[in-house]
Short mmCIF file of C-alpha atoms in Angstrom, two decimals:
data_model
loop_
_atom_site.label_atom_id
_atom_site.label_comp_id
_atom_site.label_asym_id
_atom_site.label_seq_id
_atom_site.Cartn_x
_atom_site.Cartn_y
_atom_site.Cartn_z
CA MET A 1 -213.61 -84.29 -89.00
CA LEU A 2 -216.38 -85.30 -86.68
CA TYR A 3 -213.99 -87.43 -84.70
CA SER A 4 -211.45 -84.63 -84.36
CA LEU A 5 -214.16 -82.44 -82.86
CA ALA A 6 -215.33 -85.19 -80.51
CA ARG A 7 -211.88 -86.29 -79.45
CA PRO A 8 -211.17 -83.57 -76.74
CA LEU A 9 -214.46 -84.40 -75.15
CA LEU A 10 -213.88 -88.09 -75.20
CA PHE A 11 -210.33 -87.73 -73.87
CA SER A 12 -211.67 -85.66 -70.96
CA LEU A 13 -213.46 -88.72 -69.66
CA ALA A 14 -212.07 -91.73 -67.98
CA PRO A 15 -210.93 -94.13 -70.79
CA GLU A 16 -213.27 -96.97 -70.11
CA ARG A 17 -216.27 -94.52 -69.98
CA ALA A 18 -215.18 -92.88 -73.25
CA HIS A 19 -214.97 -96.27 -74.87
CA GLU A 20 -218.45 -97.14 -73.88
CA LEU A 21 -219.77 -93.80 -74.88
CA THR A 22 -218.13 -93.83 -78.26
CA LEU A 23 -219.61 -97.07 -79.17
CA SER A 24 -223.07 -96.25 -77.88
CA LEU A 25 -222.91 -92.94 -79.99
CA LEU A 26 -221.70 -94.78 -82.97
CA LYS A 27 -224.56 -97.25 -82.67
CA SER A 28 -227.12 -94.42 -82.49
CA ALA A 29 -225.68 -92.65 -85.34
CA HIS A 30 -225.64 -95.69 -87.47
CA ALA A 31 -229.33 -96.39 -86.51
CA MET A 32 -230.22 -92.99 -87.80
CA GLY A 33 -228.20 -93.45 -91.07
CA MET A 34 -225.53 -90.93 -90.25
CA ILE A 35 -222.54 -93.28 -90.36
CA ARG A 36 -221.17 -94.63 -93.61
CA GLN A 37 -217.53 -94.29 -94.67
CA HIS A 38 -216.73 -95.20 -98.32
CA VAL A 39 -213.57 -97.26 -98.63
CA ALA A 40 -212.05 -98.26 -101.89
CA ALA A 41 -212.50 -101.89 -102.90
CA LYS A 42 -209.31 -104.04 -102.60
CA PRO A 43 -210.53 -107.71 -102.57
CA VAL A 44 -208.01 -110.01 -100.90
CA THR A 45 -208.27 -113.88 -100.58
CA CYS A 46 -206.82 -115.27 -97.48
CA MET A 47 -207.50 -118.56 -95.67
CA GLY A 48 -210.03 -119.44 -98.36
CA ILE A 49 -212.09 -116.38 -97.51
CA GLU A 50 -212.56 -113.30 -99.78
CA PHE A 51 -212.06 -110.10 -97.82
CA PRO A 52 -213.50 -106.93 -99.55
CA ASN A 53 -210.42 -104.97 -98.22
CA PRO A 54 -207.35 -106.12 -96.21
CA VAL A 55 -207.95 -103.68 -93.24
CA GLY A 56 -209.75 -105.19 -90.21
CA LEU A 57 -210.80 -104.20 -86.67
CA ALA A 58 -208.81 -106.09 -84.03
CA ALA A 59 -210.50 -107.92 -81.23
CA GLY A 60 -211.04 -106.08 -77.96
CA LEU A 61 -212.87 -103.08 -79.20
CA ASP A 62 -216.33 -104.91 -79.41
CA LYS A 63 -215.85 -107.79 -76.80
CA ASN A 64 -219.50 -109.02 -76.85
CA GLY A 65 -220.41 -108.28 -80.65
CA ALA A 66 -222.90 -105.64 -79.67
CA TYR A 67 -221.81 -103.01 -82.10
CA ILE A 68 -221.03 -105.12 -85.27
CA ASP A 69 -223.33 -103.26 -87.67
CA ALA A 70 -222.21 -99.87 -86.56
CA LEU A 71 -218.56 -100.68 -86.70
CA ALA A 72 -218.96 -102.32 -90.29
CA ALA A 73 -220.19 -98.94 -91.52
CA LEU A 74 -216.71 -97.59 -91.05
CA GLY A 75 -215.48 -99.51 -93.95
CA PHE A 76 -213.46 -102.38 -92.40
CA GLY A 77 -212.83 -105.36 -94.66
CA PHE A 78 -213.42 -107.71 -91.72
CA ILE A 79 -214.38 -107.32 -88.07
CA GLU A 80 -213.04 -109.42 -85.08
CA ILE A 81 -215.13 -109.63 -81.87
CA GLY A 82 -214.20 -110.94 -78.47
CA THR A 83 -212.10 -112.01 -76.65
CA ILE A 84 -215.02 -114.11 -75.44
CA THR A 85 -214.93 -116.82 -72.66
CA PRO A 86 -217.45 -119.69 -71.83
CA ARG A 87 -218.82 -117.95 -68.87
CA PRO A 88 -219.38 -114.23 -68.23
CA GLN A 89 -216.74 -112.50 -66.15
CA ALA A 90 -216.03 -109.02 -64.81
CA GLY A 91 -212.43 -108.86 -65.60
CA ASN A 92 -209.79 -107.07 -63.52
CA PRO A 93 -210.67 -104.25 -60.97
CA GLN A 94 -210.96 -100.70 -62.40
CA PRO A 95 -209.12 -98.54 -63.26
CA ARG A 96 -207.77 -100.99 -65.89
CA LEU A 97 -207.41 -98.86 -69.03
CA PHE A 98 -204.92 -95.92 -69.39
CA ARG A 99 -204.17 -93.38 -72.10
CA LEU A 100 -200.62 -92.20 -72.66
CA PRO A 101 -201.30 -89.48 -75.38
CA GLN A 102 -197.78 -88.17 -75.50
CA ALA A 103 -196.69 -91.42 -76.84
CA GLN A 104 -200.04 -92.31 -78.83
CA ALA A 105 -200.32 -95.36 -76.54
CA ILE A 106 -202.64 -97.28 -74.39
CA ILE A 107 -202.12 -99.69 -71.58
CA ASN A 108 -204.78 -102.05 -70.61
CA ARG A 109 -205.26 -104.86 -68.05
CA MET A 110 -208.91 -105.53 -68.90
CA GLY A 111 -208.76 -109.20 -68.25
CA PHE A 112 -211.14 -110.61 -70.75
CA ASN A 113 -214.25 -108.76 -69.31
CA ASN A 114 -217.24 -110.07 -71.34
CA ASP A 115 -220.73 -111.35 -71.11
CA GLY A 116 -220.10 -114.90 -72.01
CA VAL A 117 -220.21 -116.88 -75.34
CA ASP A 118 -223.88 -117.31 -75.29
CA LYS A 119 -224.56 -113.55 -75.12
CA LEU A 120 -222.07 -113.02 -77.94
CA ILE A 121 -223.97 -115.54 -80.09
CA GLU A 122 -227.11 -113.63 -79.42
CA ASN A 123 -225.69 -110.55 -80.63
CA VAL A 124 -224.25 -111.98 -83.75
CA LYS A 125 -227.53 -113.46 -84.65
CA ALA A 126 -229.25 -110.11 -84.19
CA ALA A 127 -226.64 -108.26 -86.40
CA LYS A 128 -227.41 -107.66 -90.16
CA PHE A 129 -223.73 -107.77 -91.03
CA LYS A 130 -222.96 -110.42 -93.75
CA GLY A 131 -219.28 -109.64 -94.19
CA VAL A 132 -216.22 -111.38 -92.72
CA LEU A 133 -216.56 -111.92 -88.96
CA GLY A 134 -213.69 -113.22 -86.76
CA ILE A 135 -214.52 -114.39 -83.25
CA ASN A 136 -211.68 -114.43 -80.75
CA ILE A 137 -211.87 -117.04 -77.93
CA GLY A 138 -210.17 -117.27 -74.62
CA LYS A 139 -210.43 -119.06 -71.23
CA ASN A 140 -212.08 -117.87 -68.03
CA ALA A 141 -209.75 -116.40 -65.45
CA ASP A 142 -210.70 -119.08 -62.91
CA THR A 143 -210.09 -122.02 -65.03
CA PRO A 144 -206.67 -123.58 -64.33
CA VAL A 145 -204.26 -123.19 -67.12
CA GLU A 146 -203.71 -126.88 -67.35
CA ASN A 147 -207.54 -127.10 -68.10
CA ALA A 148 -207.43 -124.25 -70.62
CA VAL A 149 -208.11 -126.35 -73.54
CA ASP A 150 -211.58 -127.24 -72.20
CA ASP A 151 -212.67 -123.52 -72.35
CA TYR A 152 -211.27 -123.13 -75.82
CA LEU A 153 -213.13 -126.24 -76.96
CA ILE A 154 -216.31 -124.88 -75.51
CA CYS A 155 -216.08 -121.65 -77.32
CA LEU A 156 -214.91 -123.26 -80.51
CA GLU A 157 -217.89 -125.46 -80.63
CA LYS A 158 -220.44 -122.75 -79.76
CA VAL A 159 -219.16 -120.15 -82.16
CA TYR A 160 -218.28 -122.42 -85.08
CA ASN A 161 -221.48 -121.75 -87.01
CA TYR A 162 -221.46 -117.93 -86.47
CA ALA A 163 -217.76 -117.30 -87.44
CA SER A 164 -215.97 -116.55 -90.78
CA TYR A 165 -212.75 -117.55 -88.82
CA ILE A 166 -211.92 -118.29 -85.11
CA THR A 167 -208.94 -116.81 -83.22
CA VAL A 168 -207.32 -118.55 -80.29
CA ASN A 169 -206.00 -115.99 -78.01
CA ILE A 170 -203.15 -117.27 -75.85
CA SER A 171 -201.20 -114.04 -75.71
CA SER A 172 -203.13 -111.60 -73.57
CA PRO A 173 -200.84 -110.62 -70.59
CA ASN A 174 -203.81 -109.87 -68.39
CA THR A 175 -204.97 -113.45 -67.59
CA LYS A 176 -202.62 -115.32 -65.22
CA ASN A 177 -200.29 -117.81 -66.94
CA LEU A 178 -202.13 -117.57 -70.27
CA ARG A 179 -198.94 -116.77 -72.19
CA SER A 180 -197.49 -120.02 -70.92
CA LEU A 181 -199.70 -121.75 -73.51
CA GLN A 182 -197.42 -120.25 -76.18
CA SER A 183 -194.64 -122.74 -75.49
CA GLY A 184 -193.68 -126.42 -75.06
CA ASP A 185 -196.11 -129.27 -74.60
CA ALA A 186 -198.95 -126.84 -73.65
CA LEU A 187 -199.01 -125.35 -77.09
CA THR A 188 -198.58 -128.75 -78.84
CA GLU A 189 -201.45 -130.22 -77.00
CA LEU A 190 -203.67 -127.12 -77.40
CA LEU A 191 -203.22 -126.78 -81.20
CA ALA A 192 -203.54 -130.55 -81.83
CA THR A 193 -206.72 -130.84 -79.77
CA LEU A 194 -208.28 -127.73 -81.35
CA LYS A 195 -207.28 -128.79 -84.79
CA LYS A 196 -208.89 -132.29 -84.31
CA ARG A 197 -212.19 -130.69 -83.11
CA GLN A 198 -212.11 -128.08 -85.92
CA LEU A 199 -212.03 -130.93 -88.53
CA GLU A 200 -214.81 -132.90 -86.70
CA LEU A 201 -216.97 -129.76 -86.75
CA ALA A 202 -216.27 -129.05 -90.35
CA ASP A 203 -217.42 -132.56 -91.14
CA GLU A 204 -220.51 -132.32 -88.87
CA HIS A 205 -221.63 -128.82 -90.31
CA GLN A 206 -220.37 -129.34 -93.86
CA HIS A 207 -218.25 -126.23 -93.91
CA TYR A 208 -214.82 -125.29 -93.06
CA VAL A 209 -214.11 -122.43 -90.48
CA PRO A 210 -210.36 -121.44 -90.48
CA LEU A 211 -208.58 -121.51 -87.11
CA VAL A 212 -206.09 -118.68 -86.34
CA LEU A 213 -203.60 -118.23 -83.51
CA LYS A 214 -202.84 -114.86 -81.92
CA VAL A 215 -199.33 -114.47 -80.41
CA ALA A 216 -197.51 -111.89 -78.19
CA PRO A 217 -194.58 -109.57 -79.54
CA ASP A 218 -192.49 -110.65 -76.59
CA LEU A 219 -191.12 -113.77 -77.99
CA THR A 220 -187.47 -114.96 -78.45
CA PRO A 221 -186.25 -116.31 -81.82
CA GLU A 222 -186.53 -119.76 -80.37
CA ASP A 223 -190.18 -119.18 -79.46
CA ILE A 224 -190.86 -118.02 -83.03
CA GLY A 225 -189.29 -120.96 -84.47
CA PHE A 226 -191.05 -123.36 -82.26
CA ILE A 227 -194.44 -121.75 -82.78
CA SER A 228 -193.98 -121.75 -86.46
CA GLN A 229 -193.23 -125.46 -86.57
CA GLN A 230 -196.34 -126.11 -84.42
CA LEU A 231 -198.50 -123.99 -86.80
CA ILE A 232 -197.28 -125.93 -89.84
CA THR A 233 -197.39 -129.35 -88.21
CA ASN A 234 -201.05 -128.79 -87.08
CA LYS A 235 -202.13 -127.08 -90.22
CA ILE A 236 -203.38 -123.96 -88.41
CA ASP A 237 -204.86 -121.66 -90.96
CA GLY A 238 -203.43 -118.21 -89.99
CA LEU A 239 -201.41 -116.19 -87.48
CA ILE A 240 -202.15 -112.85 -85.97
CA VAL A 241 -198.93 -110.98 -85.10
CA THR A 242 -199.12 -109.46 -82.45
CA ASN A 243 -201.12 -108.78 -79.25
CA THR A 244 -199.90 -106.09 -76.80
CA THR A 245 -196.35 -105.96 -75.27
CA LEU A 246 -195.11 -106.05 -71.60
CA SER A 247 -192.27 -103.87 -72.61
CA ARG A 248 -192.34 -100.26 -71.57
CA GLU A 249 -189.85 -98.98 -74.23
CA GLY A 250 -190.92 -95.57 -75.28
CA VAL A 251 -193.26 -94.88 -72.20
CA GLU A 252 -190.83 -95.48 -69.34
CA ASN A 253 -190.95 -91.87 -68.04
CA LEU A 254 -194.52 -90.87 -68.98
CA PRO A 255 -197.40 -90.51 -66.46
CA GLN A 256 -199.05 -93.97 -66.01
CA GLY A 257 -196.32 -95.51 -68.06
CA ASP A 258 -195.48 -97.96 -65.22
CA GLU A 259 -199.07 -99.21 -64.98
CA ALA A 260 -199.34 -102.96 -65.22
CA GLY A 261 -200.91 -104.54 -68.35
CA GLY A 262 -200.32 -104.72 -72.06
CA LEU A 263 -198.96 -101.76 -73.93
CA SER A 264 -200.43 -100.89 -77.42
CA GLY A 265 -200.35 -98.07 -79.91
CA ALA A 266 -197.41 -96.38 -81.48
CA PRO A 267 -194.58 -97.68 -79.15
CA VAL A 268 -195.47 -101.32 -80.10
CA PHE A 269 -195.13 -100.79 -83.98
CA GLU A 270 -191.43 -101.64 -84.33
CA LYS A 271 -191.38 -104.69 -82.00
CA SER A 272 -194.52 -106.09 -83.44
CA THR A 273 -193.33 -105.51 -87.02
CA ALA A 274 -190.01 -107.18 -86.28
CA CYS A 275 -191.95 -110.05 -84.84
CA LEU A 276 -194.00 -110.23 -88.10
CA SER A 277 -190.94 -110.22 -90.32
CA ALA A 278 -189.54 -113.11 -88.15
CA PHE A 279 -192.66 -115.13 -88.51
CA ALA A 280 -192.81 -114.43 -92.17
CA GLN A 281 -189.31 -115.74 -92.70
CA ALA A 282 -189.85 -118.89 -90.40
CA LEU A 283 -193.10 -119.80 -92.03
CA ASN A 284 -192.01 -118.99 -95.59
CA GLY A 285 -195.57 -118.54 -96.89
CA GLN A 286 -196.97 -121.79 -95.43
CA VAL A 287 -199.26 -119.96 -92.89
CA PRO A 288 -200.85 -116.59 -93.89
CA LEU A 289 -200.11 -113.68 -91.44
CA ILE A 290 -202.32 -110.77 -90.11
CA GLY A 291 -200.24 -107.89 -88.96
CA VAL A 292 -201.39 -105.76 -86.01
CA GLY A 293 -199.69 -103.48 -83.57
CA GLY A 294 -199.11 -99.79 -83.67
CA ILE A 295 -200.71 -98.83 -86.93
CA LEU A 296 -201.60 -95.20 -86.81
CA ALA A 297 -201.21 -94.27 -90.46
CA GLY A 298 -201.77 -95.85 -93.85
CA GLU A 299 -198.02 -96.03 -94.55
CA GLN A 300 -197.58 -98.25 -91.36
CA ALA A 301 -200.23 -100.64 -92.82
CA LEU A 302 -198.09 -100.82 -95.88
CA VAL A 303 -194.96 -101.61 -93.84
CA LYS A 304 -196.80 -104.50 -92.26
CA GLN A 305 -197.77 -105.80 -95.74
CA ASN A 306 -194.18 -105.45 -96.96
CA SER A 307 -193.13 -107.38 -93.86
CA GLY A 308 -195.22 -110.29 -94.64
CA ALA A 309 -198.85 -109.47 -93.71
CA THR A 310 -201.70 -110.47 -96.03
CA LEU A 311 -204.13 -108.53 -93.89
CA VAL A 312 -203.88 -106.03 -91.08
CA GLN A 313 -205.82 -105.05 -88.09
CA VAL A 314 -206.23 -101.65 -86.24
CA TYR A 315 -207.51 -100.74 -82.74
CA SER A 316 -205.46 -98.44 -80.60
CA GLY A 317 -204.86 -96.27 -83.73
CA LEU A 318 -208.50 -95.61 -84.08
CA ILE A 319 -208.54 -94.05 -80.61
CA TYR A 320 -205.93 -91.43 -81.62
CA THR A 321 -206.62 -90.78 -85.33
CA GLY A 322 -210.33 -91.78 -85.75
CA PRO A 323 -212.14 -93.85 -88.38
CA LYS A 324 -210.35 -92.26 -91.19
CA LEU A 325 -207.46 -94.53 -90.37
CA VAL A 326 -209.38 -97.42 -92.11
CA LYS A 327 -209.59 -95.44 -95.33
CA ASP A 328 -206.03 -94.39 -95.23
CA CYS A 329 -204.79 -97.83 -94.47
CA VAL A 330 -206.74 -99.23 -97.53
CA ASP A 331 -205.76 -96.37 -99.97
CA ALA A 332 -201.99 -97.03 -98.89
CA MET A 333 -202.21 -100.83 -99.44
CA LEU A 334 -204.12 -100.17 -102.70
CA ALA A 335 -201.42 -97.91 -104.12
CA LYS A 336 -198.77 -100.71 -103.81
#
């Protein structure tokens, strides 16, 4: 109810300013003990981790891990922060975030703007949150794509002791050539190298942190087959399906619908869910799936689950429907 009252004000502001203000107000309200959403318990074990419920926050909302405790109070079963890069970077020039309310959609071309991995670790250490925390890692924009693995290794090593699981983001459309890492020798080398280092770190630290890949929805059946085989071969622990889409289906004629960047929200639901189903068929239960993309109602979380997802994540849907979405998704999945 509070969000429905605040939304017109927030939507009157520039999207990036509204984003910053929302998180700031949420943090202040939490500090005063005003934020606590009670969500039903629905424990789920995935990747060897017990999640209190299967509904998580997708990466991108809290890039630097500065709002973990306040976001946790909304009832998420897990929180994913990032995408983080080895060095701080400003991201792409503003404006770079656009609302398309007629379609309950968002286009962003943020470009991995973040304060760098060391700052994220400081924030994680300062948080009181003891739940399931995913950390999403990427490469700096000025790192040549042929050297991308070096950036992923830096982040993997630095965040290893602070993450419940680590997501390798090779699917943002807003860092030049990043999506080329989803195919061919580039993917083979990346996964093999990261898996080797993950096992070394597990031995060094005497605990195992799962490694997860995040892919785009804009994949061919051949891409899906190849990626699936690489996940199985390299014993990757999980797959997040999907990131934003480059398609403009459903927003072609809307104001700002032709802005460059990744499209999220309601228009990506069908495309993302079809991709999820295809991966579920290709992987045949060998790699657990996390479904994300276009969830704006509890029933859609259930569709993702029925399409092969063990867990789901939300982000853009929160912008349009508010925190009640978390509870609605858990309730729908609990009723199954």
